[in-house]
């Protein structure tokens, strides 16, 4: 009886090798994709406003806001400053932070959003620092972005806590100094009349805007404590 030596099944070996390589590359691909998702999710853990949030045009400026705040060590207030912008301009125009007046210029003199944000953050940093120095509450700091740093001094002398009644009184003092300028445009139906210096409801409105902004990092206690302070 004649015996024949069996030849290696080269095709089967090749198929097995190809299968192993396919599984290997699939595993590597899955690992890299999973790593990408992890990095992406970590980036979302920063204070960030969702593009689909209800604050519209402001969303596109939040990376710039956060970058400027990082320069002064206040990046935990990205949502706060985004809410300020929402109240000031809804993110529209060349001066979305309405920061021209903080430089002693006429409204909307600044016509570059980046410069507006830089100056807005600079002024925000100033009011935060002065507010801490005078030991007033955070709503007072927010209100002073609208009414000027003098409001912080006024509140510091009157209980150290903001209220719309205090804001009205401060507004009235400023109106009496310059009644022709602060007259609500002569419109007595304006809700602010006769408290036409600033907006005595400003801090309340900013707090409401903060509630509409989605924060990815729910563990950020600094921003959450800011919200609770209102």
PDB file of N, CA and C in Angstrom, residues 144-192:
ATOM      1  N   UNK A 144     -22.842  95.276  39.218  1.00  0.00           N
ATOM      2  CA  UNK A 144     -21.876  96.355  38.991  1.00  0.00           C
ATOM      3  C   UNK A 144     -21.319  96.324  37.571  1.00  0.00           C
ATOM      4  N   UNK A 145     -21.413  95.186  36.884  1.00  0.00           N
ATOM      5  CA  UNK A 145     -21.005  95.160  35.480  1.00  0.00           C
ATOM      6  C   UNK A 145     -21.900  96.102  34.682  1.00  0.00           C
ATOM      7  N   UNK A 146     -23.126  96.249  35.139  1.00  0.00           N
ATOM      8  CA  UNK A 146     -24.086  97.134  34.483  1.00  0.00           C
ATOM      9  C   UNK A 146     -24.063  98.553  35.046  1.00  0.00           C
ATOM     10  N   UNK A 147     -23.947  98.673  36.368  1.00  0.00           N
ATOM     11  CA  UNK A 147     -24.085  99.977  37.014  1.00  0.00           C
ATOM     12  C   UNK A 147     -22.750 100.637  37.364  1.00  0.00           C
ATOM     13  N   UNK A 148     -21.673  99.936  37.164  1.00  0.00           N
ATOM     14  CA  UNK A 148     -20.377 100.519  37.479  1.00  0.00           C
ATOM     15  C   UNK A 148     -19.872 100.088  38.842  1.00  0.00           C
ATOM     16  N   UNK A 149     -18.574 100.214  39.024  1.00  0.00           N
ATOM     17  CA  UNK A 149     -17.927  99.733  40.239  1.00  0.00           C
ATOM     18  C   UNK A 149     -18.385 100.500  41.479  1.00  0.00           C
ATOM     19  N   UNK A 150     -18.941 101.697  41.280  1.00  0.00           N
ATOM     20  CA  UNK A 150     -19.449 102.473  42.403  1.00  0.00           C
ATOM     21  C   UNK A 150     -20.593 101.782  43.118  1.00  0.00           C
ATOM     22  N   UNK A 151     -21.293 100.906  42.391  1.00  0.00           N
ATOM     23  CA  UNK A 151     -22.405 100.181  43.022  1.00  0.00           C
ATOM     24  C   UNK A 151     -21.888  99.245  44.109  1.00  0.00           C
ATOM     25  N   UNK A 152     -20.707  98.677  43.906  1.00  0.00           N
ATOM     26  CA  UNK A 152     -20.111  97.802  44.916  1.00  0.00           C
ATOM     27  C   UNK A 152     -19.876  98.582  46.209  1.00  0.00           C
ATOM     28  N   UNK A 153     -19.321  99.781  46.074  1.00  0.00           N
ATOM     29  CA  UNK A 153     -19.072 100.611  47.256  1.00  0.00           C
ATOM     30  C   UNK A 153     -20.382 100.964  47.964  1.00  0.00           C
ATOM     31  N   UNK A 154     -21.410 101.237  47.177  1.00  0.00           N
ATOM     32  CA  UNK A 154     -22.717 101.600  47.746  1.00  0.00           C
ATOM     33  C   UNK A 154     -23.304 100.431  48.538  1.00  0.00           C
ATOM     34  N   UNK A 155     -23.253  99.240  47.964  1.00  0.00           N
ATOM     35  CA  UNK A 155     -23.788  98.054  48.647  1.00  0.00           C
ATOM     36  C   UNK A 155     -22.951  97.732  49.882  1.00  0.00           C
ATOM     37  N   UNK A 156     -21.646  97.909  49.786  1.00  0.00           N
ATOM     38  CA  UNK A 156     -20.764  97.643  50.931  1.00  0.00           C
ATOM     39  C   UNK A 156     -21.156  98.498  52.133  1.00  0.00           C
ATOM     40  N   UNK A 157     -21.694  99.678  51.871  1.00  0.00           N
ATOM     41  CA  UNK A 157     -22.108 100.584  52.940  1.00  0.00           C
ATOM     42  C   UNK A 157     -23.556 100.353  53.375  1.00  0.00           C
ATOM     43  N   UNK A 158     -24.240  99.430  52.670  1.00  0.00           N
ATOM     44  CA  UNK A 158     -25.659  99.217  52.948  1.00  0.00           C
ATOM     45  C   UNK A 158     -26.015  97.735  53.053  1.00  0.00           C
ATOM     46  N   UNK A 159     -25.257  97.019  53.868  1.00  0.00           N
ATOM     47  CA  UNK A 159     -25.594  95.631  54.163  1.00  0.00           C
ATOM     48  C   UNK A 159     -24.818  94.578  53.419  1.00  0.00           C
ATOM     49  N   UNK A 160     -24.074  94.974  52.364  1.00  0.00           N
ATOM     50  CA  UNK A 160     -23.186  94.075  51.618  1.00  0.00           C
ATOM     51  C   UNK A 160     -23.914  93.042  50.757  1.00  0.00           C
ATOM     52  N   UNK A 161     -25.244  93.153  50.633  1.00  0.00           N
ATOM     53  CA  UNK A 161     -25.995  92.218  49.800  1.00  0.00           C
ATOM     54  C   UNK A 161     -26.873  92.972  48.809  1.00  0.00           C
ATOM     55  N   UNK A 162     -26.786  92.533  47.562  1.00  0.00           N
ATOM     56  CA  UNK A 162     -27.560  93.173  46.499  1.00  0.00           C
ATOM     57  C   UNK A 162     -29.052  92.892  46.644  1.00  0.00           C
ATOM     58  N   UNK A 163     -29.833  93.883  46.277  1.00  0.00           N
ATOM     59  CA  UNK A 163     -31.275  93.719  46.121  1.00  0.00           C
ATOM     60  C   UNK A 163     -31.717  94.717  45.063  1.00  0.00           C
ATOM     61  N   UNK A 164     -32.849  94.460  44.435  1.00  0.00           N
ATOM     62  CA  UNK A 164     -33.325  95.390  43.423  1.00  0.00           C
ATOM     63  C   UNK A 164     -33.685  96.736  44.042  1.00  0.00           C
ATOM     64  N   UNK A 165     -34.099  96.727  45.288  1.00  0.00           N
ATOM     65  CA  UNK A 165     -34.411  97.984  45.964  1.00  0.00           C
ATOM     66  C   UNK A 165     -33.152  98.834  46.143  1.00  0.00           C
ATOM     67  N   UNK A 166     -32.051  98.176  46.508  1.00  0.00           N
ATOM     68  CA  UNK A 166     -30.787  98.912  46.626  1.00  0.00           C
ATOM     69  C   UNK A 166     -30.347  99.441  45.261  1.00  0.00           C
ATOM     70  N   UNK A 167     -30.526  98.613  44.235  1.00  0.00           N
ATOM     71  CA  UNK A 167     -30.145  99.040  42.885  1.00  0.00           C
ATOM     72  C   UNK A 167     -30.978 100.241  42.450  1.00  0.00           C
ATOM     73  N   UNK A 168     -32.242 100.258  42.807  1.00  0.00           N
ATOM     74  CA  UNK A 168     -33.108 101.403  42.488  1.00  0.00           C
ATOM     75  C   UNK A 168     -32.606 102.665  43.186  1.00  0.00           C
ATOM     76  N   UNK A 169     -32.260 102.535  44.448  1.00  0.00           N
ATOM     77  CA  UNK A 169     -31.788 103.692  45.202  1.00  0.00           C
ATOM     78  C   UNK A 169     -30.497 104.243  44.624  1.00  0.00           C
ATOM     79  N   UNK A 170     -29.598 103.326  44.262  1.00  0.00           N
ATOM     80  CA  UNK A 170     -28.338 103.758  43.664  1.00  0.00           C
ATOM     81  C   UNK A 170     -28.593 104.437  42.324  1.00  0.00           C
ATOM     82  N   UNK A 171     -29.498 103.842  41.541  1.00  0.00           N
ATOM     83  CA  UNK A 171     -29.849 104.425  40.248  1.00  0.00           C
ATOM     84  C   UNK A 171     -30.405 105.835  40.414  1.00  0.00           C
ATOM     85  N   UNK A 172     -31.271 106.002  41.388  1.00  0.00           N
ATOM     86  CA  UNK A 172     -31.894 107.306  41.615  1.00  0.00           C
ATOM     87  C   UNK A 172     -30.850 108.366  41.958  1.00  0.00           C
ATOM     88  N   UNK A 173     -29.858 107.974  42.742  1.00  0.00           N
ATOM     89  CA  UNK A 173     -28.776 108.902  43.095  1.00  0.00           C
ATOM     90  C   UNK A 173     -28.057 109.369  41.844  1.00  0.00           C
ATOM     91  N   UNK A 174     -27.770 108.427  40.936  1.00  0.00           N
ATOM     92  CA  UNK A 174     -27.064 108.766  39.702  1.00  0.00           C
ATOM     93  C   UNK A 174     -27.939 109.607  38.771  1.00  0.00           C
ATOM     94  N   UNK A 175     -29.237 109.316  38.741  1.00  0.00           N
ATOM     95  CA  UNK A 175     -30.168 110.088  37.910  1.00  0.00           C
ATOM     96  C   UNK A 175     -30.218 111.535  38.377  1.00  0.00           C
ATOM     97  N   UNK A 176     -30.256 111.715  39.674  1.00  0.00           N
ATOM     98  CA  UNK A 176     -30.332 113.075  40.219  1.00  0.00           C
ATOM     99  C   UNK A 176     -29.078 113.880  39.917  1.00  0.00           C
ATOM    100  N   UNK A 177     -27.948 113.181  39.721  1.00  0.00           N
ATOM    101  CA  UNK A 177     -26.709 113.873  39.366  1.00  0.00           C
ATOM    102  C   UNK A 177     -26.742 114.353  37.916  1.00  0.00           C
ATOM    103  N   UNK A 178     -27.448 113.606  37.051  1.00  0.00           N
ATOM    104  CA  UNK A 178     -27.478 113.938  35.625  1.00  0.00           C
ATOM    105  C   UNK A 178     -28.831 113.550  35.029  1.00  0.00           C
ATOM    106  N   UNK A 179     -29.888 114.237  35.404  1.00  0.00           N
ATOM    107  CA  UNK A 179     -31.244 113.872  34.974  1.00  0.00           C
ATOM    108  C   UNK A 179     -31.481 113.975  33.469  1.00  0.00           C
ATOM    109  N   UNK A 180     -30.767 114.836  32.788  1.00  0.00           N
ATOM    110  CA  UNK A 180     -30.974 114.985  31.350  1.00  0.00           C
ATOM    111  C   UNK A 180     -30.426 113.796  30.563  1.00  0.00           C
ATOM    112  N   UNK A 181     -29.398 113.170  31.112  1.00  0.00           N
ATOM    113  CA  UNK A 181     -28.812 112.005  30.442  1.00  0.00           C
ATOM    114  C   UNK A 181     -29.580 110.734  30.784  1.00  0.00           C
ATOM    115  N   UNK A 182     -29.888 110.572  32.061  1.00  0.00           N
ATOM    116  CA  UNK A 182     -30.546 109.343  32.503  1.00  0.00           C
ATOM    117  C   UNK A 182     -32.042 109.590  32.691  1.00  0.00           C
ATOM    118  N   UNK A 183     -32.738 109.617  31.566  1.00  0.00           N
ATOM    119  CA  UNK A 183     -34.188 109.875  31.602  1.00  0.00           C
ATOM    120  C   UNK A 183     -34.987 108.845  30.819  1.00  0.00           C
ATOM    121  N   UNK A 184     -34.356 107.678  30.550  1.00  0.00           N
ATOM    122  CA  UNK A 184     -35.007 106.592  29.799  1.00  0.00           C
ATOM    123  C   UNK A 184     -35.487 107.070  28.427  1.00  0.00           C
ATOM    124  N   UNK A 185     -34.742 108.025  27.861  1.00  0.00           N
ATOM    125  CA  UNK A 185     -35.126 108.542  26.550  1.00  0.00           C
ATOM    126  C   UNK A 185     -36.432 109.313  26.569  1.00  0.00           C
ATOM    127  N   UNK A 186     -36.813 109.749  27.759  1.00  0.00           N
ATOM    128  CA  UNK A 186     -38.066 110.482  27.886  1.00  0.00           C
ATOM    129  C   UNK A 186     -39.294 109.597  27.892  1.00  0.00           C
ATOM    130  N   UNK A 187     -39.093 108.300  27.888  1.00  0.00           N
ATOM    131  CA  UNK A 187     -40.214 107.348  27.843  1.00  0.00           C
ATOM    132  C   UNK A 187     -40.618 106.937  29.253  1.00  0.00           C
ATOM    133  N   UNK A 188     -41.710 107.494  29.740  1.00  0.00           N
ATOM    134  CA  UNK A 188     -42.166 107.188  31.086  1.00  0.00           C
ATOM    135  C   UNK A 188     -42.803 105.799  31.183  1.00  0.00           C
ATOM    136  N   UNK A 189     -43.023 105.165  30.051  1.00  0.00           N
ATOM    137  CA  UNK A 189     -43.570 103.802  30.052  1.00  0.00           C
ATOM    138  C   UNK A 189     -42.471 102.747  30.143  1.00  0.00           C
ATOM    139  N   UNK A 190     -41.235 103.185  30.074  1.00  0.00           N
ATOM    140  CA  UNK A 190     -40.113 102.270  30.240  1.00  0.00           C
ATOM    141  C   UNK A 190     -40.161 101.681  31.645  1.00  0.00           C
ATOM    142  N   UNK A 191     -40.016 100.355  31.751  1.00  0.00           N
ATOM    143  CA  UNK A 191     -40.146  99.696  33.053  1.00  0.00           C
ATOM    144  C   UNK A 191     -39.152 100.231  34.078  1.00  0.00           C
ATOM    145  N   UNK A 192     -38.050 100.817  33.611  1.00  0.00           N
ATOM    146  CA  UNK A 192     -37.036 101.325  34.533  1.00  0.00           C
ATOM    147  C   UNK A 192     -37.387 102.697  35.105  1.00  0.00           C
TER     148      UNK A 192
END
